[in-house]
PDB file of C-alpha atoms in Angstrom:
ATOM      1  CA  MET A   1      12.988 -37.562 -28.022  1.00  0.00           C
ATOM      2  CA  SER A   2      16.274 -36.134 -26.749  1.00  0.00           C
ATOM      3  CA  LEU A   3      16.927 -32.549 -25.757  1.00  0.00           C
ATOM      4  CA  PRO A   4      18.164 -30.187 -28.500  1.00  0.00           C
ATOM      5  CA  ASP A   5      21.913 -29.643 -28.809  1.00  0.00           C
ATOM      6  CA  ASN A   6      21.707 -26.021 -27.699  1.00  0.00           C
ATOM      7  CA  PHE A   7      19.373 -26.722 -24.766  1.00  0.00           C
ATOM      8  CA  SER A   8      19.938 -24.443 -21.755  1.00  0.00           C
ATOM      9  CA  PRO A   9      18.303 -25.623 -18.489  1.00  0.00           C
ATOM     10  CA  ALA A  10      18.462 -22.077 -17.078  1.00  0.00           C
ATOM     11  CA  GLU A  11      16.800 -20.514 -20.146  1.00  0.00           C
ATOM     12  CA  HIS A  12      14.187 -23.274 -20.225  1.00  0.00           C
ATOM     13  CA  LEU A  13      13.356 -22.746 -16.549  1.00  0.00           C
ATOM     14  CA  GLN A  14      13.162 -18.971 -16.957  1.00  0.00           C
ATOM     15  CA  ASP A  15      10.849 -19.323 -19.957  1.00  0.00           C
ATOM     16  CA  LEU A  16       8.490 -21.557 -17.976  1.00  0.00           C
ATOM     17  CA  LEU A  17       8.511 -19.172 -15.021  1.00  0.00           C
ATOM     18  CA  LYS A  18       8.033 -16.137 -17.259  1.00  0.00           C
ATOM     19  CA  SER A  19       5.012 -17.689 -18.946  1.00  0.00           C
ATOM     20  CA  ALA A  20       3.366 -18.739 -15.670  1.00  0.00           C
ATOM     21  CA  MET A  21       4.070 -15.516 -13.780  1.00  0.00           C
ATOM     22  CA  ASN A  22       3.117 -13.141 -16.600  1.00  0.00           C
ATOM     23  CA  ARG A  23      -0.239 -14.904 -16.798  1.00  0.00           C
ATOM     24  CA  GLU A  24      -0.801 -14.179 -13.098  1.00  0.00           C
ATOM     25  CA  VAL A  25       0.443 -10.609 -13.515  1.00  0.00           C
ATOM     26  CA  ARG A  26      -2.026  -9.974 -16.366  1.00  0.00           C
ATOM     27  CA  GLU A  27      -4.892 -11.326 -14.280  1.00  0.00           C
ATOM     28  CA  TRP A  28      -3.927  -9.282 -11.212  1.00  0.00           C
ATOM     29  CA  PHE A  29      -3.638  -6.033 -13.190  1.00  0.00           C
ATOM     30  CA  SER A  30      -6.553  -6.746 -15.544  1.00  0.00           C
ATOM     31  CA  ASP A  31      -8.189  -3.474 -14.468  1.00  0.00           C
ATOM     32  CA  LEU A  32      -5.548  -1.656 -16.537  1.00  0.00           C
ATOM     33  CA  GLY A  33      -7.160  -3.030 -19.699  1.00  0.00           C
ATOM     34  CA  ASP A  34      -6.441  -5.636 -22.368  1.00  0.00           C
ATOM     35  CA  ASN A  35      -4.452  -3.174 -24.488  1.00  0.00           C
ATOM     36  CA  TRP A  36      -2.228  -1.931 -21.668  1.00  0.00           C
ATOM     37  CA  GLU A  37       1.099  -0.498 -22.771  1.00  0.00           C
ATOM     38  CA  PRO A  38       4.025  -0.326 -20.320  1.00  0.00           C
ATOM     39  CA  ASP A  39       4.261   3.025 -18.555  1.00  0.00           C
ATOM     40  CA  ILE A  40       5.009   4.304 -15.064  1.00  0.00           C
ATOM     41  CA  ALA A  41       2.592   7.239 -15.061  1.00  0.00           C
ATOM     42  CA  THR A  42       0.453   5.757 -12.269  1.00  0.00           C
ATOM     43  CA  PRO A  43       1.511   3.725  -9.208  1.00  0.00           C
ATOM     44  CA  ARG A  44      -0.440   0.668 -10.378  1.00  0.00           C
ATOM     45  CA  SER A  45       0.929   0.747 -13.886  1.00  0.00           C
ATOM     46  CA  SER A  46       4.420   1.220 -12.470  1.00  0.00           C
ATOM     47  CA  LEU A  47       3.978  -1.893 -10.348  1.00  0.00           C
ATOM     48  CA  ARG A  48       2.842  -3.875 -13.382  1.00  0.00           C
ATOM     49  CA  VAL A  49       5.984  -2.819 -15.252  1.00  0.00           C
ATOM     50  CA  GLY A  50       8.078  -4.020 -12.300  1.00  0.00           C
ATOM     51  CA  CYS A  51       6.286  -7.367 -12.102  1.00  0.00           C
ATOM     52  CA  THR A  52       6.169  -8.180 -15.818  1.00  0.00           C
ATOM     53  CA  HIS A  53       8.919 -10.571 -16.893  1.00  0.00           C
ATOM     54  CA  ALA A  54      10.916  -9.569 -19.962  1.00  0.00           C
ATOM     55  CA  GLU A  55      12.769 -11.769 -22.428  1.00  0.00           C
ATOM     56  CA  ASN A  56      16.200 -10.345 -21.615  1.00  0.00           C
ATOM     57  CA  ASP A  57      15.860 -10.555 -17.821  1.00  0.00           C
ATOM     58  CA  SER A  58      18.742 -12.021 -15.890  1.00  0.00           C
ATOM     59  CA  ILE A  59      18.058 -14.705 -13.301  1.00  0.00           C
ATOM     60  CA  ASP A  60      18.428 -12.079 -10.559  1.00  0.00           C
ATOM     61  CA  MET A  61      15.854  -9.865 -12.268  1.00  0.00           C
ATOM     62  CA  THR A  62      13.501 -12.827 -12.609  1.00  0.00           C
ATOM     63  CA  LEU A  63      13.721 -13.570  -8.894  1.00  0.00           C
ATOM     64  CA  LEU A  64      13.236  -9.907  -7.943  1.00  0.00           C
ATOM     65  CA  ARG A  65      10.103  -9.660 -10.109  1.00  0.00           C
ATOM     66  CA  VAL A  66       8.655 -12.796  -8.482  1.00  0.00           C
ATOM     67  CA  LEU A  67       9.469 -11.427  -5.015  1.00  0.00           C
ATOM     68  CA  LEU A  68       7.879  -8.051  -5.792  1.00  0.00           C
ATOM     69  CA  PHE A  69       4.704  -9.657  -7.131  1.00  0.00           C
ATOM     70  CA  TYR A  70       4.291 -11.944  -4.122  1.00  0.00           C
ATOM     71  CA  LEU A  71       4.927  -9.070  -1.715  1.00  0.00           C
ATOM     72  CA  ILE A  72       2.456  -6.565  -3.183  1.00  0.00           C
ATOM     73  CA  THR A  73      -0.323  -9.096  -3.808  1.00  0.00           C
ATOM     74  CA  GLY A  74      -0.077 -10.940  -0.502  1.00  0.00           C
ATOM     75  CA  LYS A  75       0.196 -14.214  -2.416  1.00  0.00           C
ATOM     76  CA  GLY A  76       3.109 -15.193  -0.211  1.00  0.00           C
ATOM     77  CA  GLN A  77       0.512 -16.296   2.337  1.00  0.00           C
ATOM     78  CA  SER A  78      -0.410 -19.152  -0.001  1.00  0.00           C
ATOM     79  CA  LEU A  79       2.989 -20.725   0.665  1.00  0.00           C
ATOM     80  CA  GLN A  80       1.899 -21.525   4.232  1.00  0.00           C
ATOM     81  CA  SER A  81      -1.299 -23.144   5.406  1.00  0.00           C
ATOM     82  CA  PRO A  82      -3.638 -20.734   7.246  1.00  0.00           C
ATOM     83  CA  ILE A  83      -3.449 -20.997  11.039  1.00  0.00           C
ATOM     84  CA  TYR A  84      -5.938 -20.006  13.714  1.00  0.00           C
ATOM     85  CA  GLY A  85      -4.107 -18.384  16.591  1.00  0.00           C
ATOM     86  CA  ILE A  86      -3.086 -15.245  18.459  1.00  0.00           C
ATOM     87  CA  PRO A  87       0.277 -13.461  18.619  1.00  0.00           C
ATOM     88  CA  THR A  88       2.660 -15.030  21.136  1.00  0.00           C
ATOM     89  CA  GLU A  89       3.171 -11.810  23.080  1.00  0.00           C
ATOM     90  CA  SER A  90      -0.601 -11.285  23.452  1.00  0.00           C
ATOM     91  CA  TYR A  91      -0.980 -14.825  24.804  1.00  0.00           C
ATOM     92  CA  GLN A  92       1.914 -14.462  27.229  1.00  0.00           C
ATOM     93  CA  GLN A  93       0.470 -11.224  28.607  1.00  0.00           C
ATOM     94  CA  SER A  94      -2.475 -13.163  30.029  1.00  0.00           C
ATOM     95  CA  VAL A  95      -1.114 -16.677  30.604  1.00  0.00           C
ATOM     96  CA  LYS A  96       2.005 -17.791  32.447  1.00  0.00           C
ATOM     97  CA  PHE A  97       2.966 -21.415  31.871  1.00  0.00           C
ATOM     98  CA  HIS A  98       5.471 -24.137  32.599  1.00  0.00           C
ATOM     99  CA  PRO A  99       8.062 -24.840  29.868  1.00  0.00           C
ATOM    100  CA  GLN A 100       6.402 -26.624  26.958  1.00  0.00           C
ATOM    101  CA  ILE A 101       8.021 -28.945  24.409  1.00  0.00           C
ATOM    102  CA  LYS A 102       6.369 -29.577  21.061  1.00  0.00           C
ATOM    103  CA  LEU A 103       7.177 -32.431  18.669  1.00  0.00           C
ATOM    104  CA  TYR A 104       6.161 -31.908  15.052  1.00  0.00           C
ATOM    105  CA  PHE A 105       5.526 -34.690  12.518  1.00  0.00           C
ATOM    106  CA  HIS A 106       4.847 -34.398   8.785  1.00  0.00           C
ATOM    107  CA  GLU A 107       3.756 -36.748   6.016  1.00  0.00           C
ATOM    108  CA  ASP A 108       6.482 -37.434   3.446  1.00  0.00           C
ATOM    109  CA  LEU A 109       5.785 -35.352   0.340  1.00  0.00           C
ATOM    110  CA  ASN A 110       6.018 -38.408  -1.928  1.00  0.00           C
ATOM    111  CA  ASP A 111       3.124 -39.960  -0.008  1.00  0.00           C
ATOM    112  CA  VAL A 112       0.759 -36.965  -0.142  1.00  0.00           C
ATOM    113  CA  SER A 113      -2.463 -37.662  -2.026  1.00  0.00           C
ATOM    114  CA  ASP A 114      -3.374 -35.401  -4.922  1.00  0.00           C
ATOM    115  CA  ASP A 115      -5.484 -32.347  -4.035  1.00  0.00           C
ATOM    116  CA  TYR A 116      -4.643 -32.618  -0.321  1.00  0.00           C
ATOM    117  CA  GLN A 117      -2.233 -30.964   2.054  1.00  0.00           C
ATOM    118  CA  PRO A 118       0.303 -33.186   3.852  1.00  0.00           C
ATOM    119  CA  VAL A 119      -1.008 -34.800   7.029  1.00  0.00           C
ATOM    120  CA  THR A 120       0.705 -33.436  10.136  1.00  0.00           C
ATOM    121  CA  ALA A 121       0.751 -34.179  13.862  1.00  0.00           C
ATOM    122  CA  GLU A 122       1.828 -32.207  16.908  1.00  0.00           C
ATOM    123  CA  ILE A 123       2.478 -33.658  20.357  1.00  0.00           C
ATOM    124  CA  THR A 124       3.135 -31.347  23.292  1.00  0.00           C
ATOM    125  CA  PHE A 125       3.945 -31.821  26.950  1.00  0.00           C
ATOM    126  CA  ARG A 126       5.072 -29.596  29.810  1.00  0.00           C
ATOM    127  CA  VAL A 127       8.074 -29.786  32.112  1.00  0.00           C
ATOM    128  CA  MET A 128       6.356 -29.418  35.464  1.00  0.00           C
ATOM    129  CA  ASN A 129       9.460 -29.351  37.686  1.00  0.00           C
ATOM    130  CA  GLU A 130      10.873 -26.282  35.911  1.00  0.00           C
ATOM    131  CA  THR A 131       9.889 -22.663  35.309  1.00  0.00           C
ATOM    132  CA  SER A 132      11.039 -20.141  32.740  1.00  0.00           C
ATOM    133  CA  GLU A 133      13.348 -18.721  35.381  1.00  0.00           C
ATOM    134  CA  SER A 134      14.985 -22.030  36.285  1.00  0.00           C
ATOM    135  CA  PHE A 135      15.137 -23.547  32.789  1.00  0.00           C
ATOM    136  CA  THR A 136      18.591 -23.096  31.231  1.00  0.00           C
ATOM    137  CA  LYS A 137      20.272 -23.838  27.918  1.00  0.00           C
ATOM    138  CA  ALA A 138      21.908 -26.835  29.587  1.00  0.00           C
ATOM    139  CA  ASN A 139      18.430 -28.183  30.466  1.00  0.00           C
ATOM    140  CA  ALA A 140      17.299 -27.615  26.884  1.00  0.00           C
ATOM    141  CA  THR A 141      20.323 -29.454  25.494  1.00  0.00           C
ATOM    142  CA  VAL A 142      19.586 -32.484  27.687  1.00  0.00           C
ATOM    143  CA  PHE A 143      16.037 -32.599  26.317  1.00  0.00           C
ATOM    144  CA  ALA A 144      17.301 -32.098  22.760  1.00  0.00           C
ATOM    145  CA  ASN A 145      19.706 -35.030  23.007  1.00  0.00           C
ATOM    146  CA  LYS A 146      16.995 -37.266  24.428  1.00  0.00           C
ATOM    147  CA  ILE A 147      14.577 -36.291  21.639  1.00  0.00           C
ATOM    148  CA  ARG A 148      17.244 -36.960  19.035  1.00  0.00           C
ATOM    149  CA  THR A 149      17.736 -40.443  20.449  1.00  0.00           C
ATOM    150  CA  GLU A 150      14.006 -41.209  20.571  1.00  0.00           C
ATOM    151  CA  PHE A 151      12.808 -39.575  17.356  1.00  0.00           C
ATOM    152  CA  ALA A 152      15.547 -38.236  15.070  1.00  0.00           C
ATOM    153  CA  THR A 153      17.960 -41.102  14.415  1.00  0.00           C
ATOM    154  CA  GLY A 154      18.162 -42.774  11.020  1.00  0.00           C
ATOM    155  CA  ASN A 155      15.435 -41.466   8.739  1.00  0.00           C
ATOM    156  CA  GLY A 156      13.416 -40.144  11.663  1.00  0.00           C
ATOM    157  CA  TYR A 157      10.758 -41.917  13.692  1.00  0.00           C
ATOM    158  CA  ARG A 158       7.594 -42.610  11.709  1.00  0.00           C
ATOM    159  CA  TRP A 159       4.163 -43.587  12.992  1.00  0.00           C
ATOM    160  CA  ARG A 160       0.757 -44.004  11.425  1.00  0.00           C
ATOM    161  CA  LYS A 161      -2.055 -41.616  12.180  1.00  0.00           C
ATOM    162  CA  GLY A 162      -5.517 -43.067  12.082  1.00  0.00           C
ATOM    163  CA  ARG A 163      -8.986 -43.036  13.545  1.00  0.00           C
ATOM    164  CA  LEU A 164      -8.406 -44.428  17.012  1.00  0.00           C
ATOM    165  CA  LYS A 165      -8.233 -41.748  19.718  1.00  0.00           C
ATOM    166  CA  LEU A 166      -5.855 -42.379  22.602  1.00  0.00           C
ATOM    167  CA  SER A 167      -5.998 -39.859  25.466  1.00  0.00           C
ATOM    168  CA  TYR A 168      -3.255 -40.006  28.079  1.00  0.00           C
ATOM    169  CA  ARG A 169      -3.822 -37.526  30.916  1.00  0.00           C
ATOM    170  CA  GLN A 170      -1.380 -37.204  33.781  1.00  0.00           C
ATOM    171  CA  PRO A 171      -1.427 -33.456  34.503  1.00  0.00           C
ATOM    172  CA  GLU A 172       0.872 -33.521  37.516  1.00  0.00           C
ATOM    173  CA  ARG A 173       3.594 -34.768  35.150  1.00  0.00           C
ATOM    174  CA  GLY A 174       2.664 -32.383  32.333  1.00  0.00           C
ATOM    175  CA  TYR A 175       0.842 -34.809  30.030  1.00  0.00           C
ATOM    176  CA  HIS A 176      -2.418 -34.191  28.256  1.00  0.00           C
ATOM    177  CA  LEU A 177      -1.692 -36.241  25.158  1.00  0.00           C
ATOM    178  CA  ILE A 178      -4.269 -36.940  22.476  1.00  0.00           C
ATOM    179  CA  ILE A 179      -2.976 -39.297  19.794  1.00  0.00           C
ATOM    180  CA  ALA A 180      -4.973 -40.192  16.684  1.00  0.00           C
ATOM    181  CA  ALA A 181      -3.391 -43.527  15.855  1.00  0.00           C
ATOM    182  CA  HIS A 182      -4.103 -46.380  13.474  1.00  0.00           C
ATOM    183  CA  SER A 183      -4.051 -48.950  16.262  1.00  0.00           C
ATOM    184  CA  GLU A 184      -3.849 -49.045  20.052  1.00  0.00           C
ATOM    185  CA  SER A 185      -0.393 -50.640  19.992  1.00  0.00           C
ATOM    186  CA  GLU A 186       0.980 -47.905  17.700  1.00  0.00           C
ATOM    187  CA  GLY A 187      -0.548 -45.184  19.857  1.00  0.00           C
ATOM    188  CA  LYS A 188       0.911 -46.695  23.020  1.00  0.00           C
ATOM    189  CA  GLU A 189       4.341 -46.850  21.398  1.00  0.00           C
ATOM    190  CA  VAL A 190       4.199 -43.142  20.581  1.00  0.00           C
ATOM    191  CA  ILE A 191       3.056 -42.269  24.104  1.00  0.00           C
ATOM    192  CA  GLY A 192       5.809 -44.402  25.612  1.00  0.00           C
ATOM    193  CA  LYS A 193       8.485 -42.662  23.552  1.00  0.00           C
ATOM    194  CA  VAL A 194       7.171 -39.218  24.522  1.00  0.00           C
ATOM    195  CA  LEU A 195       7.192 -40.082  28.219  1.00  0.00           C
ATOM    196  CA  ASP A 196      10.685 -41.542  27.924  1.00  0.00           C
ATOM    197  CA  ILE A 197      11.989 -38.051  27.065  1.00  0.00           C
ATOM    198  CA  GLN A 198      11.533 -37.222  30.762  1.00  0.00           C
ATOM    199  CA  ASN A 199      12.459 -40.751  31.884  1.00  0.00           C
ATOM    200  CA  HIS A 200       8.839 -41.442  32.834  1.00  0.00           C
ATOM    201  CA  SER A 201       7.132 -44.792  32.478  1.00  0.00           C
ATOM    202  CA  PRO A 202       3.522 -44.846  31.294  1.00  0.00           C
ATOM    203  CA  ASN A 203       0.769 -45.838  33.685  1.00  0.00           C
ATOM    204  CA  TRP A 204      -1.963 -47.154  31.411  1.00  0.00           C
ATOM    205  CA  ASP A 205      -4.595 -46.462  34.078  1.00  0.00           C
ATOM    206  CA  TYR A 206      -4.423 -42.874  32.774  1.00  0.00           C
ATOM    207  CA  LEU A 207      -5.188 -43.978  29.208  1.00  0.00           C
ATOM    208  CA  THR A 208      -8.593 -43.953  27.533  1.00  0.00           C
ATOM    209  CA  VAL A 209      -9.198 -45.277  24.024  1.00  0.00           C
ATOM    210  CA  SER A 210     -12.172 -44.421  21.844  1.00  0.00           C
ATOM    211  CA  GLN A 211     -13.327 -45.025  18.294  1.00  0.00           C
ATOM    212  CA  LEU A 212     -15.285 -42.641  16.107  1.00  0.00           C
ATOM    213  CA  ASP A 213     -19.012 -43.307  16.255  1.00  0.00           C
ATOM    214  CA  ASN A 214     -19.189 -43.176  12.469  1.00  0.00           C
ATOM    215  CA  THR A 215     -16.365 -44.095  10.126  1.00  0.00           C
ATOM    216  CA  PRO A 216     -15.692 -41.063   7.910  1.00  0.00           C
ATOM    217  CA  PRO A 217     -15.061 -41.715   4.210  1.00  0.00           C
ATOM    218  CA  THR A 218     -11.467 -41.774   3.016  1.00  0.00           C
ATOM    219  CA  VAL A 219     -12.418 -39.277   0.314  1.00  0.00           C
ATOM    220  CA  PRO A 220     -14.789 -36.737   1.900  1.00  0.00           C
ATOM    221  CA  PRO A 221     -17.929 -35.636   0.050  1.00  0.00           C
ATOM    222  CA  THR A 222     -18.448 -32.239  -1.530  1.00  0.00           C
ATOM    223  CA  ARG A 223     -20.708 -29.559  -0.149  1.00  0.00           C
ATOM    224  CA  ARG A 224     -21.809 -26.147  -1.367  1.00  0.00           C
ATOM    225  CA  ILE A 225     -19.615 -23.641   0.485  1.00  0.00           C
ATOM    226  CA  TYR A 226     -19.516 -19.962  -0.378  1.00  0.00           C
ATOM    227  CA  GLY A 227     -21.487 -20.522  -3.562  1.00  0.00           C
ATOM    228  CA  GLU A 228     -19.342 -23.332  -4.965  1.00  0.00           C
ATOM    229  CA  MET A 229     -19.119 -27.097  -4.577  1.00  0.00           C
ATOM    230  CA  ARG A 230     -16.056 -27.752  -2.459  1.00  0.00           C
ATOM    231  CA  ARG A 231     -14.666 -30.871  -0.852  1.00  0.00           C
ATOM    232  CA  GLU A 232     -15.136 -31.085   2.905  1.00  0.00           C
ATOM    233  CA  PRO A 233     -12.066 -31.318   5.165  1.00  0.00           C
ATOM    234  CA  ARG A 234     -10.863 -34.831   5.883  1.00  0.00           C
ATOM    235  CA  ARG A 235     -11.674 -36.267   9.308  1.00  0.00           C
ATOM    236  CA  ARG A 236      -8.984 -38.365  10.953  1.00  0.00           C
ATOM    237  CA  PRO A 237      -6.997 -39.068   7.760  1.00  0.00           C
ATOM    238  CA  ILE A 238      -4.887 -42.219   7.727  1.00  0.00           C
ATOM    239  CA  ALA A 239      -1.244 -41.513   6.879  1.00  0.00           C
ATOM    240  CA  TRP A 240       2.316 -42.149   7.965  1.00  0.00           C
ATOM    241  CA  VAL A 241       3.908 -39.096   9.587  1.00  0.00           C
ATOM    242  CA  ARG A 242       7.612 -38.664  10.263  1.00  0.00           C
ATOM    243  CA  PHE A 243       9.407 -36.615  12.916  1.00  0.00           C
ATOM    244  CA  ARG A 244      10.547 -33.240  11.574  1.00  0.00           C
ATOM    245  CA  TRP A 245      11.520 -31.028  14.523  1.00  0.00           C
ATOM    246  CA  ALA A 246      11.095 -30.305  18.218  1.00  0.00           C
ATOM    247  CA  GLU A 247      10.861 -26.891  19.840  1.00  0.00           C
ATOM    248  CA  LEU A 248      10.779 -25.402  23.315  1.00  0.00           C
ATOM    249  CA  HIS A 249       8.357 -22.675  24.413  1.00  0.00           C
ATOM    250  CA  LEU A 250       9.269 -20.581  27.450  1.00  0.00           C
ATOM    251  CA  TRP A 251       7.146 -17.873  29.041  1.00  0.00           C
ATOM    252  CA  GLY A 252       8.831 -14.529  28.457  1.00  0.00           C
ATOM    253  CA  MET A 253      10.420 -15.548  25.143  1.00  0.00           C
ATOM    254  CA  PRO A 254       8.223 -14.762  22.124  1.00  0.00           C
ATOM    255  CA  LYS A 255      10.107 -17.087  19.774  1.00  0.00           C
ATOM    256  CA  ALA A 256      10.397 -20.839  20.216  1.00  0.00           C
ATOM    257  CA  ILE A 257      13.812 -22.444  20.727  1.00  0.00           C
ATOM    258  CA  THR A 258      14.506 -25.198  18.204  1.00  0.00           C
ATOM    259  CA  LEU A 259      15.825 -28.255  20.013  1.00  0.00           C
ATOM    260  CA  VAL A 260      16.229 -30.721  17.115  1.00  0.00           C
ATOM    261  CA  ASP A 261      15.582 -30.259  13.392  1.00  0.00           C
ATOM    262  CA  ARG A 262      15.484 -32.839  10.607  1.00  0.00           C
ATOM    263  CA  SER A 263      13.798 -30.562   8.069  1.00  0.00           C
ATOM    264  CA  ASN A 264      16.798 -28.281   7.411  1.00  0.00           C
ATOM    265  CA  ARG A 265      14.331 -25.384   7.556  1.00  0.00           C
ATOM    266  CA  ARG A 266      15.096 -24.137  11.063  1.00  0.00           C
ATOM    267  CA  ARG A 267      18.187 -22.268  12.072  1.00  0.00           C
ATOM    268  CA  ASP A 268      20.220 -22.628  15.252  1.00  0.00           C
ATOM    269  CA  ALA A 269      18.897 -25.982  16.456  1.00  0.00           C
ATOM    270  CA  LEU A 270      20.593 -26.908  19.730  1.00  0.00           C
ATOM    271  CA  VAL A 271      21.334 -30.424  18.491  1.00  0.00           C
ATOM    272  CA  LYS A 272      22.232 -31.242  14.890  1.00  0.00           C
ATOM    273  CA  VAL A 273      21.043 -34.434  13.223  1.00  0.00           C
TER     274      VAL A 273
END
């Protein structure tokens, strides 16, 4: 069945958003009663008026109402996966460190299984012959160009995470790599490319390889958690992950410096792809 002659994509989209958001607004302000009538006599009722989408809203008004609702309810946190951690400045007050480079990989959204978050991977190493004082933008640009060559050309380097654990430890060179790969050859390839960023060759005497004692199920079982049956987190999921960005962490700078970015989500990357 074709679209009607007077079909407006913008009106259609606004109607869908209005229906979905007003349902959430009603649930959030349900304490005001089922027969609530718009008024601004109390702060909470005033907020509900501001968040409730009206038929004659412009697109700008629609976006402002969504923004207001997500700000006052804290629902904006749901747009990012929860992270365990401490503020950067608190960490740097107690720990001084060599420059650290982090490579971030992400499963393609088209490949993500239903009901799961995308599989990700992070690989970090340190630059042991530099300090925050000696490291310059020129140094960072050299690293960025090397990372682009190794990981960001074409559609971005992709490797398969799996259930084989490869540990490569060479602390005097800044490496404490733990790679969960699908096979030993794939894991070694990843390690080799990481070391090549600093023009290092791997010494496989520093490598240990281990399998899980028990093979976890692809689809984890459910368990009663906080009064409800919930699915357990996946252990060592198998998935292809693709390079997304690389960043530099320097002691004394609270924000990371983006070296290379393929995600188009990070501003001011030193090297464009």
